[in-house]
Amino acid sequence: MFFIRIMNDMKMKKKLAITFISAAVLPLMLSGLFLTAKLRAIVIQDAFLQVSGNVERVRKRTEELMKVPLDISYRLTTDNKMKLVAGRQYNSNLEVIQAYRGYTDIRDYLQLYKEISGIRVYTVNPGALNNWEFIQPDDDILSQDWYKEAIARKGLAGWNLIKDERVNEEYLSLIRSFSLDPPGRTGVLVINVDKHRLSSILDQESFQTFIVDDRNRIVASNDAALFGKNLFEIHTDENVLSQQTGSYDGIVNGHASKVVIANLNPENSWNGLRIISIFTVSDITRDANQVIRLGIIVISASLIFAVLLIYASASLLSRRLYRLSNHMSKVGSGSLETYLHIDGKDEIGLLSRRFNSLVRSISQLIQEVQETNRQKSLVEQRQNEIKFKMLASQINPHFLFNALESIRMESHIRKQDDIAHAVWLLSSLLRSSLEAGNGKITLRKELERVRCYLEIQKFRYEDRLEYRFKVEPHLEELPIPPLIIQPLVENAIIHGLDNRAEGAYIEVEVMSVSEGIRIKVSDNGAGFPAGRLSLMQEELSASVDEQEGQRIGLRNVNDRLVLLYGTTSCLQIESEPGNGTSVTFFIPGGVSRC
């Protein structure tokens, strides 16, 4: 009963799809997966056996090639004549040349054995010369790890990728130290393995194969571009970097791969080489995959034909329901302009017509709400614009009268012509104030206006007034409302200097902070009592609508900041009796907004 209820709740297309998948698709898929897995396993196993045989063959041929430099190294390190030429003390260059010319064994070995491409003998002998056979090691060579290791191994052979100074190329080289007379002196013999002979061993390999030294540097490869590179550079698996022998599954260059490694340790050597062969599973199974793909295409074509027949049969029954469902989805995503037309007078046709009527009603309601919100937003915008223009247009002129009175009194007392300078400052200040509109001005112009005002006040108070500007240079072109800093400076003088016999110090600081731009005006005046400070903060926090027509100064500045930037930019007053006052506000982001 439970199964029947579930089937009855399903849509027609889903019922047909489940039946078809259960009867045809699943059996075909399971059979195909089983046969594919078997075929891939057989192909990979055959490739693995082939690669293992190839790696063993490469190991044997490489071992035969390395026997030649090993044999030559035994002969040379036991050759007393070579040791005499390398270690004797020479009195002149002529003696060195004659000794080198008389010793021909190294040249004979190079001509006789094509498996090697160079022989070098390094000995510290101040009287000797360098002829690319006998070489005086410089500090760079003496500091090389291979040279130090050869000395430390005391006669054992080593194999490393070393640069030949004569041709400036790297070779797989045999390294071996030998003793010189007097006892305690040591030389190092280096024999280069011929690159072409070594590479020819790998040329016939169909899979990626290379030979690496104990530092994981590639000394030979069937891909010439890999010579000299480290295994780290070709994105190999960790097993390839660390394991000495065996076979592993790994990821190489992002591909699933099989890795076969054989170890080669030549006789009497402190280190050896590794032969590594890598083949990707995708390359090995390419042919098998083609057969599999062909089978999949044939089966898929048959399944598609059957699916199309089932789909056509189900569509005759469910097409009209799907149209209604799709229309509902469009309306749900916000598209209210679509119209659904379904023929017929049955329940589906009736449902579609009623649904269209409901959509039209919702669309009309949304348009009415949007129009109401638009009008409300426009009214609020106009109100804020009117409030801002009224606030921005208020300019307190009483500081100009105070300045004129100061100039008049000073002129009467001192009778000096330099009062003309104060008059000029005042006229500049008056001109800039009259030119200020409701737009923005740069911080530099606002600070020039403040500086004029302070110079006029300094003319009045002389040494009793000192001021300082601390402004980050890149902020001078910052757009700000006009007359936004000057009222704060004026307030600092009125409530600071006038109540302080020893004078006042005023500082204007503009700097970047995380919130945007911080502007701070501070003084060392008498400060405000706690009660007066609380009253001022309450007045500043009151609504703009509650502002009186004659209120100016701090309230005017605060209200304009709130209208322009929001409540986060309102004035912040800090004051202690006897310790001065600081007024701070922020411009968010450093860019004013309209």
C-alpha positions as a printed NumPy array, in Angstrom:
array([[  0.   ,   0.   ,   0.   ],
       [  2.821,   2.389,   0.821],
       [  4.476,   1.819,  -2.566],
       [  1.155,   2.328,  -4.361],
       [  0.547,   5.602,  -2.498],
       [  3.993,   6.876,  -3.475],
       [  3.418,   5.993,  -7.128],
       [  0.037,   7.709,  -7.089],
       [  1.624,  10.894,  -5.742],
       [  4.225,  10.995,  -8.542],
       [  3.821,  12.886, -11.774],
       [  3.188,  10.956, -14.952],
       [  6.572,  11.616, -16.49 ],
       [  8.375,  10.581, -13.322],
       [  6.458,   7.298, -13.173],
       [  7.383,   6.426, -16.747],
       [ 10.994,   7.47 , -16.206],
       [ 11.376,   5.297, -13.069],
       [  9.876,   2.309, -14.842],
       [ 12.154,   2.702, -17.869],
       [ 15.291,   3.237, -15.762],
       [ 14.562,   0.201, -13.611],
       [ 13.837,  -2.111, -16.549],
       [ 16.461,  -1.024, -19.099],
       [ 18.966,   1.617, -18.083],
       [ 20.263,   0.183, -14.796],
       [ 20.998,  -3.348, -16.137],
       [ 22.844,  -1.9  , -19.148],
       [ 24.868,   0.485, -16.984],
       [ 25.899,  -2.201, -14.49 ],
       [ 26.968,  -4.578, -17.267],
       [ 28.92 ,  -1.85 , -19.033],
       [ 30.717,  -0.771, -15.869],
       [ 31.725,  -4.347, -15.042],
       [ 33.074,  -5.101, -18.534],
       [ 34.846,  -1.742, -18.74 ],
       [ 36.6  ,  -2.285, -15.408],
       [ 37.771,  -5.758, -16.487],
       [ 39.093,  -4.491, -19.816],
       [ 40.953,  -1.58 , -18.191],
       [ 42.525,  -3.88 , -15.601],
       [ 43.84 ,  -6.248, -18.293],
       [ 45.295,  -3.409, -20.381],
       [ 46.985,  -1.792, -17.359],
       [ 48.472,  -5.108, -16.22 ],
       [ 49.946,  -5.78 , -19.67 ],
       [ 51.445,  -2.28 , -19.786],
       [ 52.874,  -2.698, -16.304],
       [ 54.645,  -5.934, -17.259],
       [ 56.065,  -4.273, -20.365],
       [ 57.329,  -1.247, -18.434],
       [ 58.896,  -3.43 , -15.737],
       [ 60.829,  -5.335, -18.408],
       [ 61.927,  -2.117, -20.085],
       [ 63.14 ,  -0.628, -16.802],
       [ 65.213,  -3.718, -16.053],
       [ 66.731,  -3.599, -19.541],
       [ 67.602,   0.107, -19.114],
       [ 69.148,  -0.623, -15.727],
       [ 71.43 ,  -3.32 , -17.158],
       [ 72.538,  -1.214, -20.121],
       [ 73.212,   1.772, -17.877],
       [ 75.204,  -0.416, -15.502],
       [ 77.357,  -1.617, -18.413],
       [ 77.93 ,   1.96 , -19.523],
       [ 78.958,   3.033, -16.003],
       [ 81.507,   0.227, -15.731],
       [ 83.736,   2.033, -18.241],
       [ 84.312,   5.219, -16.168],
       [ 84.581,   3.019, -13.062],
       [ 87.36 ,   0.969, -14.632],
       [ 89.167,   4.095, -15.87 ],
       [ 88.919,   5.66 , -12.407],
       [ 90.551,   2.573, -10.848],
       [ 93.432,   2.816, -13.291],
       [ 93.981,   6.558, -12.916],
       [ 93.744,   6.687,  -9.114],
       [ 96.388,   3.951,  -8.888],
       [ 98.57 ,   5.492, -11.611],
       [101.683,   6.85 ,  -9.857],
       [102.714,   8.755, -12.957],
       [ 99.414,  10.67 , -12.975],
       [ 99.779,  11.397,  -9.26 ],
       [103.311,  12.657,  -9.844],
       [102.171,  15.028, -12.603],
       [ 99.273,  16.278, -10.469],
       [101.109,  16.651,  -7.178],
       [104.761,  17.505,  -7.859],
       [106.161,  20.954,  -7.149],
       [107.066,  22.887, -10.301],
       [109.702,  25.583, -10.481],
       [108.601,  27.092, -13.77 ],
       [105.786,  27.031, -16.293],
       [108.09 ,  25.24 , -18.697],
       [108.344,  22.294, -16.327],
       [104.555,  22.177, -16.055],
       [104.097,  22.194, -19.827],
       [106.693,  19.477, -20.337],
       [105.128,  17.281, -17.647],
       [101.608,  17.728, -19.102],
       [102.885,  17.033, -22.61 ],
       [104.649,  13.888, -21.482],
       [101.533,  12.423, -19.781],
       [ 99.101,  11.229, -22.485],
       [ 97.013,   8.603, -20.659],
       [ 94.001,  10.881, -20.18 ],
       [ 93.906,  11.785, -23.862],
       [ 94.339,   8.133, -24.787],
       [ 91.374,   7.113, -22.638],
       [ 89.173,   9.776, -24.251],
       [ 90.052,   8.573, -27.737],
       [ 89.737,   4.89 , -26.89 ],
       [ 86.445,   4.912, -24.933],
       [ 83.453,   6.642, -26.508],
       [ 81.428,   6.049, -23.336],
       [ 83.171,   9.026, -21.684],
       [ 83.399,  12.643, -22.845],
       [ 85.827,  14.232, -20.412],
       [ 88.354,  13.584, -17.628],
       [ 89.441,  16.252, -15.135],
       [ 91.905,  16.011, -12.227],
       [ 91.5  ,  18.63 ,  -9.482],
       [ 94.53 ,  19.168,  -7.219],
       [ 95.631,  22.083,  -5.094],
       [ 99.128,  22.749,  -6.495],
       [100.151,  26.421,  -6.578],
       [102.913,  25.851,  -9.124],
       [100.746,  23.979, -11.654],
       [ 98.72 ,  25.294, -14.597],
       [ 95.182,  24.557, -15.862],
       [ 94.973,  22.634, -19.142],
       [ 91.385,  21.249, -18.685],
       [ 92.904,  17.903, -17.689],
       [ 94.759,  19.051, -14.578],
       [ 92.835,  21.891, -12.909],
       [ 93.565,  24.097,  -9.932],
       [ 90.261,  24.2  ,  -7.963],
       [ 89.222,  27.732,  -7.076],
       [ 87.177,  28.701,  -4.016],
       [ 83.914,  28.078,  -5.86 ],
       [ 84.869,  24.473,  -6.7  ],
       [ 86.263,  23.845,  -3.237],
       [ 82.93 ,  24.906,  -1.737],
       [ 80.864,  22.575,  -3.958],
       [ 79.055,  19.751,  -2.137],
       [ 80.233,  17.129,  -4.634],
       [ 83.898,  18.126,  -4.088],
       [ 83.593,  18.017,  -0.293],
       [ 81.756,  14.701,  -0.409],
       [ 84.369,  13.148,  -2.692],
       [ 87.115,  14.132,  -0.243],
       [ 85.099,  12.781,   2.692],
       [ 84.428,   9.391,   1.023],
       [ 88.178,   8.61 ,   0.823],
       [ 88.428,   6.789,  -2.479],
       [ 84.849,   5.562,  -3.006],
       [ 83.212,   6.502,  -6.3  ],
       [ 80.231,   8.834,  -6.479],
       [ 77.799,   9.836,  -9.241],
       [ 76.474,  13.369,  -9.581],
       [ 75.292,  15.844, -12.208],
       [ 78.222,  18.285, -12.435],
       [ 78.962,  21.234, -14.704],
       [ 82.049,  20.875, -16.898],
       [ 83.834,  24.267, -16.811],
       [ 85.39 ,  23.681, -20.198],
       [ 82.107,  23.493, -22.166],
       [ 79.819,  25.027, -19.501],
       [ 77.441,  22.034, -19.636],
       [ 76.272,  19.517, -17.05 ],
       [ 77.187,  15.83 , -17.281],
       [ 76.576,  12.748, -15.231],
       [ 80.043,  12.359, -13.751],
       [ 81.994,   9.862, -11.675],
       [ 83.717,  11.55 ,  -8.729],
       [ 86.55 ,   9.973,  -6.824],
       [ 89.287,  11.224,  -4.506],
       [ 92.874,   9.936,  -4.475],
       [ 95.86 ,  10.538,  -2.263],
       [ 99.02 ,  12.466,  -3.215],
       [102.502,  12.728,  -1.832],
       [103.316,  13.914,   0.77 ],
       [100.605,  12.124,   2.784],
       [ 97.615,  14.244,   3.642],
       [ 97.242,  15.829,   0.243],
       [ 94.191,  14.772,  -1.77 ],
       [ 93.017,  15.226,  -5.325],
       [ 89.659,  14.611,  -6.971],
       [ 89.095,  12.796, -10.251],
       [ 86.   ,  13.609, -12.352],
       [ 84.994,  11.532, -15.406],
       [ 82.058,  12.659, -17.569],
       [ 79.699,   9.999, -18.926],
       [ 78.899,  10.672, -22.588],
       [ 75.437,  12.268, -22.84 ],
       [ 74.523,  10.756, -26.192],
       [ 75.43 ,   7.211, -25.155],
       [ 73.418,   7.591, -21.966],
       [ 70.398,   9.123, -23.729],
       [ 70.452,   6.511, -26.499],
       [ 69.624,   3.858, -23.889],
       [ 66.257,   5.593, -23.32 ],
       [ 65.437,   6.655, -26.902],
       [ 63.476,   3.502, -27.71 ],
       [ 61.233,   3.717, -24.631],
       [ 57.584,   4.38 , -25.499],
       [ 56.74 ,   5.649, -21.995],
       [ 58.296,   8.542, -20.104],
       [ 61.553,   7.199, -18.671],
       [ 64.455,   8.984, -17.018],
       [ 67.518,   8.351, -14.87 ],
       [ 68.003,  10.449, -11.714],
       [ 70.848,  10.818,  -9.229],
       [ 70.523,  10.709,  -5.457],
       [ 69.547,  14.4  ,  -5.423],
       [ 66.553,  13.674,  -7.684],
       [ 68.137,  15.516, -10.613],
       [ 67.411,  14.037, -14.045],
       [ 70.681,  12.977, -15.69 ],
       [ 69.086,  11.323, -18.746],
       [ 65.604,  11.155, -20.247],
       [ 63.808,  10.223, -23.445],
       [ 62.425,  13.789, -23.226],
       [ 65.427,  16.074, -23.795],
       [ 63.652,  19.041, -22.19 ],
       [ 63.732,  17.322, -18.77 ],
       [ 67.544,  16.978, -18.598],
       [ 68.974,  18.703, -15.524],
       [ 65.612,  19.358, -13.886],
       [ 64.64 ,  18.216, -10.421],
       [ 61.756,  15.819,  -9.921],
       [ 60.051,  18.517,  -7.843],
       [ 59.738,  20.621, -11.008],
       [ 57.674,  18.058, -12.933],
       [ 55.049,  17.629, -10.18 ],
       [ 55.792,  14.036,  -9.386],
       [ 54.221,  11.955,  -6.645],
       [ 55.896,  11.665,  -3.234],
       [ 56.73 ,   8.002,  -3.879],
       [ 58.723,   8.971,  -6.97 ],
       [ 60.821,  11.375,  -4.912],
       [ 61.63 ,   9.065,  -2.022],
       [ 61.276,   5.381,  -2.962],
       [ 64.271,   3.438,  -4.257],
       [ 62.663,   0.503,  -6.003],
       [ 59.271,  -1.013,  -6.724],
       [ 56.033,   0.007,  -8.445],
       [ 53.471,   2.518,  -7.243],
       [ 50.225,   4.231,  -8.115],
       [ 50.525,   7.993,  -8.034],
       [ 49.561,  11.366,  -9.468],
       [ 52.035,  12.896, -11.933],
       [ 51.271,  16.275, -13.503],
       [ 47.689,  15.915, -12.341],
       [ 47.124,  12.507, -14.026],
       [ 46.653,   9.095, -12.432],
       [ 49.804,   7.139, -13.304],
       [ 51.76 ,   3.94 , -12.74 ],
       [ 55.37 ,   4.307, -11.663],
       [ 58.111,   1.657, -11.892],
       [ 61.458,   2.347, -10.198],
       [ 64.691,   0.33 , -10.349],
       [ 67.768,   1.092,  -8.259],
       [ 71.306,   1.063,  -9.702],
       [ 74.223,   1.01 ,  -7.239],
       [ 77.545,   0.593,  -9.073],
       [ 80.326,  -1.315,  -7.399],
       [ 82.339,   0.54 ,  -4.731],
       [ 80.141,   3.662,  -4.993],
       [ 78.733,   5.623,  -2.088],
       [ 75.624,   6.566,  -4.07 ],
       [ 73.82 ,   5.39 ,  -7.168],
       [ 71.12 ,   6.146,  -9.683],
       [ 67.463,   5.325, -10.132],
       [ 65.692,   4.39 , -13.345],
       [ 62.092,   5.66 , -13.295],
       [ 59.406,   4.923, -15.882],
       [ 55.966,   6.542, -15.722],
       [ 52.887,   5.859, -17.793],
       [ 49.496,   7.451, -17.339],
       [ 46.476,   5.219, -17.082],
       [ 44.636,   7.355, -19.645],
       [ 47.354,   6.774, -22.275],
       [ 47.37 ,   3.031, -21.723],
       [ 43.603,   2.685, -21.827],
       [ 43.135,   4.986, -24.837],
       [ 42.401,   2.143, -27.3  ],
       [ 40.195,   0.342, -24.831],
       [ 38.347,   3.567, -24.15 ],
       [ 37.617,   3.964, -27.864],
       [ 35.896,   0.575, -27.905],
       [ 34.035,   1.484, -24.732],
       [ 32.955,   4.824, -26.186],
       [ 31.653,   3.123, -29.333],
       [ 29.565,   0.758, -27.204],
       [ 28.299,   3.656, -25.111],
       [ 27.26 ,   5.542, -28.245],
       [ 25.278,   2.584, -29.597],
       [ 23.576,   1.918, -26.268],
       [ 22.913,   5.616, -25.679],
       [ 21.319,   5.998, -29.11 ],
       [ 18.962,   3.141, -28.33 ],
       [ 18.119,   4.568, -24.924],
       [ 17.538,   8.051, -26.354],
       [ 15.129,   6.682, -28.94 ],
       [ 13.21 ,   4.861, -26.22 ],
       [ 13.216,   7.936, -23.98 ],
       [ 11.839,  10.078, -26.802],
       [  8.966,   7.67 , -27.321],
       [  8.148,   7.678, -23.61 ],
       [  8.478,  11.456, -23.419],
       [  6.087,  11.963, -26.363],
       [  3.498,   9.706, -24.753],
       [  3.761,  11.458, -21.376],
       [  3.683,  14.945, -22.946],
       [  0.225,  14.294, -24.393],
       [ -1.063,  13.995, -20.824],
       [  1.031,  16.541, -18.875],
       [  1.906,  19.37 , -21.29 ],
       [ -0.872,  21.693, -20.132],
       [  0.021,  21.143, -16.453],
       [  3.664,  21.912, -17.176],
       [  2.712,  25.171, -18.911],
       [  0.745,  26.259, -15.862],
       [  3.607,  25.255, -13.542],
       [  6.189,  27.175, -15.607],
       [  3.975,  30.253, -15.619],
       [  3.676,  30.102, -11.832],
       [  7.477,  29.869, -11.548],
       [  7.931,  32.993, -13.682],
       [  5.458,  34.92 , -11.535],
       [  7.216,  33.656,  -8.412],
       [ 10.543,  35.03 ,  -9.716],
       [  8.995,  38.493, -10.14 ],
       [  7.836,  38.501, -13.777],
       [  4.278,  39.866, -13.623],
       [  3.974,  40.838, -17.288],
       [  3.489,  37.313, -18.667],
       [  0.073,  36.055, -19.76 ],
       [ -0.929,  32.395, -19.834],
       [ -3.394,  31.11 , -22.395],
       [ -4.53 ,  27.483, -22.123],
       [ -7.325,  26.23 , -24.337],
       [-10.2  ,  24.285, -22.892],
       [-13.069,  24.682, -20.498],
       [-11.94 ,  22.044, -18.035],
       [-10.489,  22.606, -14.574],
       [ -6.985,  23.441, -15.947],
       [ -8.351,  26.119, -18.308],
       [-10.477,  27.637, -15.523],
       [ -7.51 ,  27.62 , -13.145],
       [ -5.295,  29.392, -15.687],
       [ -7.844,  32.194, -16.261],
       [ -8.304,  32.809, -12.549],
       [ -4.542,  32.796, -12.072],
       [ -4.162,  35.473, -14.786],
       [ -6.756,  37.614, -12.993],
       [ -4.86 ,  37.251,  -9.714],
       [ -1.557,  38.236, -11.344],
       [ -3.126,  41.396, -12.826],
       [ -4.489,  42.398,  -9.406],
       [ -1.072,  41.883,  -7.759],
       [  0.647,  43.904, -10.501],
       [ -1.724,  46.849, -10.042],
       [ -1.268,  46.752,  -6.268],
       [  2.545,  46.758,  -6.602],
       [  2.443,  49.733,  -8.962],
       [  0.293,  51.674,  -6.493],
       [  2.669,  50.907,  -3.617],
       [  5.713,  51.885,  -5.731],
       [  4.089,  55.199,  -6.721],
       [  3.22 ,  55.94 ,  -3.082],
       [  6.79 ,  55.168,  -1.957],
       [  8.255,  57.285,  -4.763],
       [  6.159,  60.288,  -3.794],
       [  7.032,  59.844,  -0.116],
       [ 10.763,  59.598,  -0.926],
       [ 10.542,  62.712,  -3.121],
       [  8.854,  64.7  ,  -0.33 ],
       [ 11.517,  63.627,   2.189],
       [ 14.283,  64.515,  -0.267],
       [ 12.834,  67.969,  -0.865],
       [ 12.477,  68.557,   2.863],
       [ 16.101,  67.569,   3.509],
       [ 17.282,  69.831,   0.651],
       [ 15.363,  72.78 ,   2.116],
       [ 16.744,  72.094,   5.605],
       [ 20.305,  71.822,   4.267],
       [ 20.052,  75.057,   2.233],
       [ 18.667,  76.882,   5.25 ],
       [ 21.445,  75.583,   7.501],
       [ 24.245,  76.094,   4.953],
       [ 23.126,  79.672,   4.237],
       [ 23.573,  80.708,   7.887],
       [ 26.864,  82.555,   8.257],
       [ 27.606,  84.113,  11.621],
       [ 29.059,  87.597,  11.002],
       [ 29.888,  88.458,  14.576],
       [ 33.474,  87.207,  14.249],
       [ 34.007,  89.88 ,  11.54 ],
       [ 32.839,  92.64 ,  13.917],
       [ 35.099,  91.321,  16.663],
       [ 38.017,  91.366,  14.236],
       [ 37.262,  94.95 ,  13.118],
       [ 37.037,  96.074,  16.735],
       [ 40.413,  94.465,  17.436],
       [ 41.989,  96.275,  14.487],
       [ 40.454,  99.622,  15.559],
       [ 41.671,  99.328,  19.152],
       [ 45.154,  98.275,  18.09 ],
       [ 45.351, 101.109,  15.577],
       [ 44.32 , 103.617,  18.253],
       [ 46.883, 102.378,  20.789],
       [ 49.905, 101.588,  18.617],
       [ 49.457, 104.034,  15.691],
       [ 51.364, 101.749,  13.334],
       [ 51.027, 101.231,   9.576],
       [ 51.203,  97.435,   9.792],
       [ 47.528,  97.47 ,  10.678],
       [ 47.018,  97.561,   6.912],
       [ 48.104,  93.946,   6.825],
       [ 45.365,  93.035,   9.285],
       [ 42.838,  94.915,   7.183],
       [ 43.979,  92.923,   4.13 ],
       [ 43.58 ,  89.654,   6.01 ],
       [ 40.114,  90.66 ,   7.078],
       [ 39.115,  91.634,   3.544],
       [ 40.354,  88.257,   2.246],
       [ 38.387,  86.46 ,   4.924],
       [ 35.273,  88.504,   4.141],
       [ 35.618,  87.874,   0.42 ],
       [ 35.987,  84.09 ,   0.817],
       [ 33.015,  84.01 ,   3.215],
       [ 30.804,  85.867,   0.789],
       [ 31.846,  83.606,  -2.077],
       [ 30.996,  80.431,  -0.157],
       [ 27.827,  78.804,  -1.457],
       [ 26.011,  75.592,  -0.723],
       [ 28.497,  73.467,  -2.698],
       [ 31.801,  71.965,  -1.632],
       [ 35.223,  73.537,  -1.402],
       [ 38.604,  71.898,  -0.973],
       [ 40.101,  71.376,   2.454],
       [ 43.015,  73.601,   1.403],
       [ 40.715,  76.605,   0.789],
       [ 38.879,  76.036,   4.073],
       [ 42.204,  75.923,   5.943],
       [ 43.349,  79.168,   4.198],
       [ 40.18 ,  80.821,   5.499],
       [ 40.877,  79.481,   9.004],
       [ 44.483,  80.677,   8.808],
       [ 43.324,  84.213,   7.841],
       [ 40.951,  84.238,  10.79 ],
       [ 43.688,  83.04 ,  13.189],
       [ 46.164,  85.654,  11.895],
       [ 43.609,  88.374,  12.53 ],
       [ 43.05 ,  87.07 ,  16.042],
       [ 46.798,  86.755,  16.533],
       [ 47.074,  90.426,  15.529],
       [ 44.732,  91.147,  18.381],
       [ 46.137,  88.831,  21.04 ],
       [ 49.79 ,  88.796,  19.863],
       [ 51.855,  86.2  ,  21.71 ],
       [ 48.89 ,  85.032,  23.741],
       [ 47.65 ,  83.033,  20.71 ],
       [ 49.581,  80.204,  19.044],
       [ 48.226,  77.743,  16.5  ],
       [ 49.358,  74.75 ,  14.459],
       [ 47.958,  72.79 ,  11.477],
       [ 48.654,  69.038,  11.193],
       [ 47.33 ,  67.941,   7.77 ],
       [ 48.277,  64.9  ,   5.712],
       [ 49.363,  66.303,   2.284],
       [ 47.211,  63.957,   0.183],
       [ 44.047,  65.233,   1.929],
       [ 44.373,  68.889,   0.875],
       [ 42.095,  68.408,  -2.153],
       [ 39.388,  66.684,  -0.083],
       [ 35.964,  68.294,  -0.847],
       [ 34.178,  69.485,   2.309],
       [ 31.291,  71.882,   3.087],
       [ 32.359,  75.553,   3.454],
       [ 32.647,  77.163,   6.888],
       [ 32.802,  73.774,   8.623],
       [ 36.102,  74.229,  10.521],
       [ 36.232,  78.019,  11.085],
       [ 33.273,  78.072,  13.551],
       [ 35.035,  75.409,  15.639],
       [ 38.244,  77.499,  15.736],
       [ 36.259,  80.636,  16.595],
       [ 34.514,  78.777,  19.429],
       [ 37.916,  77.596,  20.756],
       [ 39.204,  81.202,  20.891],
       [ 36.066,  82.596,  22.487],
       [ 35.855,  79.916,  25.19 ],
       [ 39.602,  79.37 ,  25.513],
       [ 41.707,  82.463,  25.116],
       [ 39.239,  84.995,  26.504],
       [ 39.074,  83.019,  29.752],
       [ 42.817,  82.298,  30.039],
       [ 45.234,  85.067,  31.008],
       [ 48.394,  83.228,  29.913],
       [ 47.139,  82.731,  26.329],
       [ 45.941,  79.804,  24.26 ],
       [ 47.241,  77.174,  21.833],
       [ 44.944,  75.888,  19.068],
       [ 45.659,  72.842,  16.904],
       [ 43.775,  71.755,  13.757],
       [ 44.468,  68.11 ,  12.847],
       [ 43.29 ,  66.331,   9.651],
       [ 44.261,  62.693,   9.208],
       [ 43.071,  59.444,   7.633],
       [ 41.502,  56.835,   9.946],
       [ 39.691,  53.561,   9.36 ],
       [ 36.262,  55.309,   9.379],
       [ 37.36 ,  57.856,   6.726],
       [ 38.807,  61.313,   7.481],
       [ 39.032,  62.679,  11.034],
       [ 39.086,  66.471,  11.587],
       [ 39.91 ,  67.595,  15.118],
       [ 40.116,  71.135,  16.609],
       [ 41.637,  71.266,  20.09 ],
       [ 42.718,  74.017,  22.499],
       [ 44.282,  74.312,  25.938],
       [ 41.665,  76.707,  27.241],
       [ 39.622,  76.66 ,  30.414],
       [ 37.363,  73.817,  29.22 ],
       [ 33.694,  73.316,  30.085],
       [ 32.161,  72.322,  33.412],
       [ 30.535,  68.893,  33.371],
       [ 27.018,  70.352,  33.482],
       [ 27.655,  72.754,  30.608],
       [ 29.237,  69.982,  28.496],
       [ 26.216,  67.695,  29.027],
       [ 23.849,  70.51 ,  28.039],
       [ 25.795,  71.183,  24.841],
       [ 25.765,  67.502,  23.89 ],
       [ 21.994,  67.321,  24.429],
       [ 21.476,  70.372,  22.223],
       [ 23.634,  68.892,  19.472],
       [ 21.797,  65.539,  19.605],
       [ 18.35 ,  67.155,  19.282],
       [ 16.441,  66.847,  15.956],
       [ 17.224,  69.33 ,  13.177],
       [ 13.532,  70.31 ,  13.161],
       [ 13.933,  71.65 ,  16.717],
       [ 16.642,  74.153,  15.679],
       [ 15.909,  77.781,  16.388],
       [ 16.324,  80.278,  13.578],
       [ 19.036,  82.265,  15.36 ],
       [ 21.152,  79.263,  16.434],
       [ 24.563,  79.156,  14.753],
       [ 28.128,  78.008,  15.505],
       [ 28.539,  74.454,  16.76 ],
       [ 24.869,  73.579,  16.213],
       [ 24.962,  74.804,  12.612],
       [ 28.104,  72.785,  11.872],
       [ 26.689,  69.687,  13.563],
       [ 23.347,  69.847,  11.702],
       [ 25.024,  70.254,   8.308],
       [ 27.303,  67.285,   9.005],
       [ 24.329,  65.116,   9.998],
       [ 22.369,  66.054,   6.875],
       [ 25.36 ,  65.422,   4.588],
       [ 26.932,  62.309,   6.096],
       [ 24.568,  60.892,   8.704],
       [ 24.657,  60.697,  12.48 ],
       [ 28.078,  58.975,  12.53 ],
       [ 29.662,  62.316,  11.488],
       [ 28.161,  64.452,  14.257],
       [ 30.432,  66.584,  16.462],
       [ 32.14 ,  64.813,  19.363],
       [ 33.156,  67.175,  22.199],
       [ 35.656,  66.237,  24.874],
       [ 36.489,  68.742,  27.627],
       [ 37.79 ,  68.918,  31.167],
       [ 37.837,  72.081,  33.302],
       [ 41.317,  73.575,  33.131],
       [ 42.578,  71.036,  30.521],
       [ 41.129,  72.433,  27.307],
       [ 38.555,  71.224,  24.783],
       [ 38.656,  69.122,  21.599],
       [ 35.921,  68.926,  18.944],
       [ 36.079,  66.04 ,  16.449],
       [ 34.015,  64.967,  13.437],
       [ 34.425,  62.381,  10.651],
       [ 33.913,  62.431,   6.901],
       [ 33.112,  58.804,   5.95 ],
       [ 35.355,  57.26 ,   3.318],
       [ 37.186,  60.522,   2.685],
       [ 34.687,  61.504,  -0.075],
       [ 31.674,  63.683,   0.578],
       [ 28.291,  62.43 ,  -0.517],
       [ 25.354,  64.465,  -1.852]])
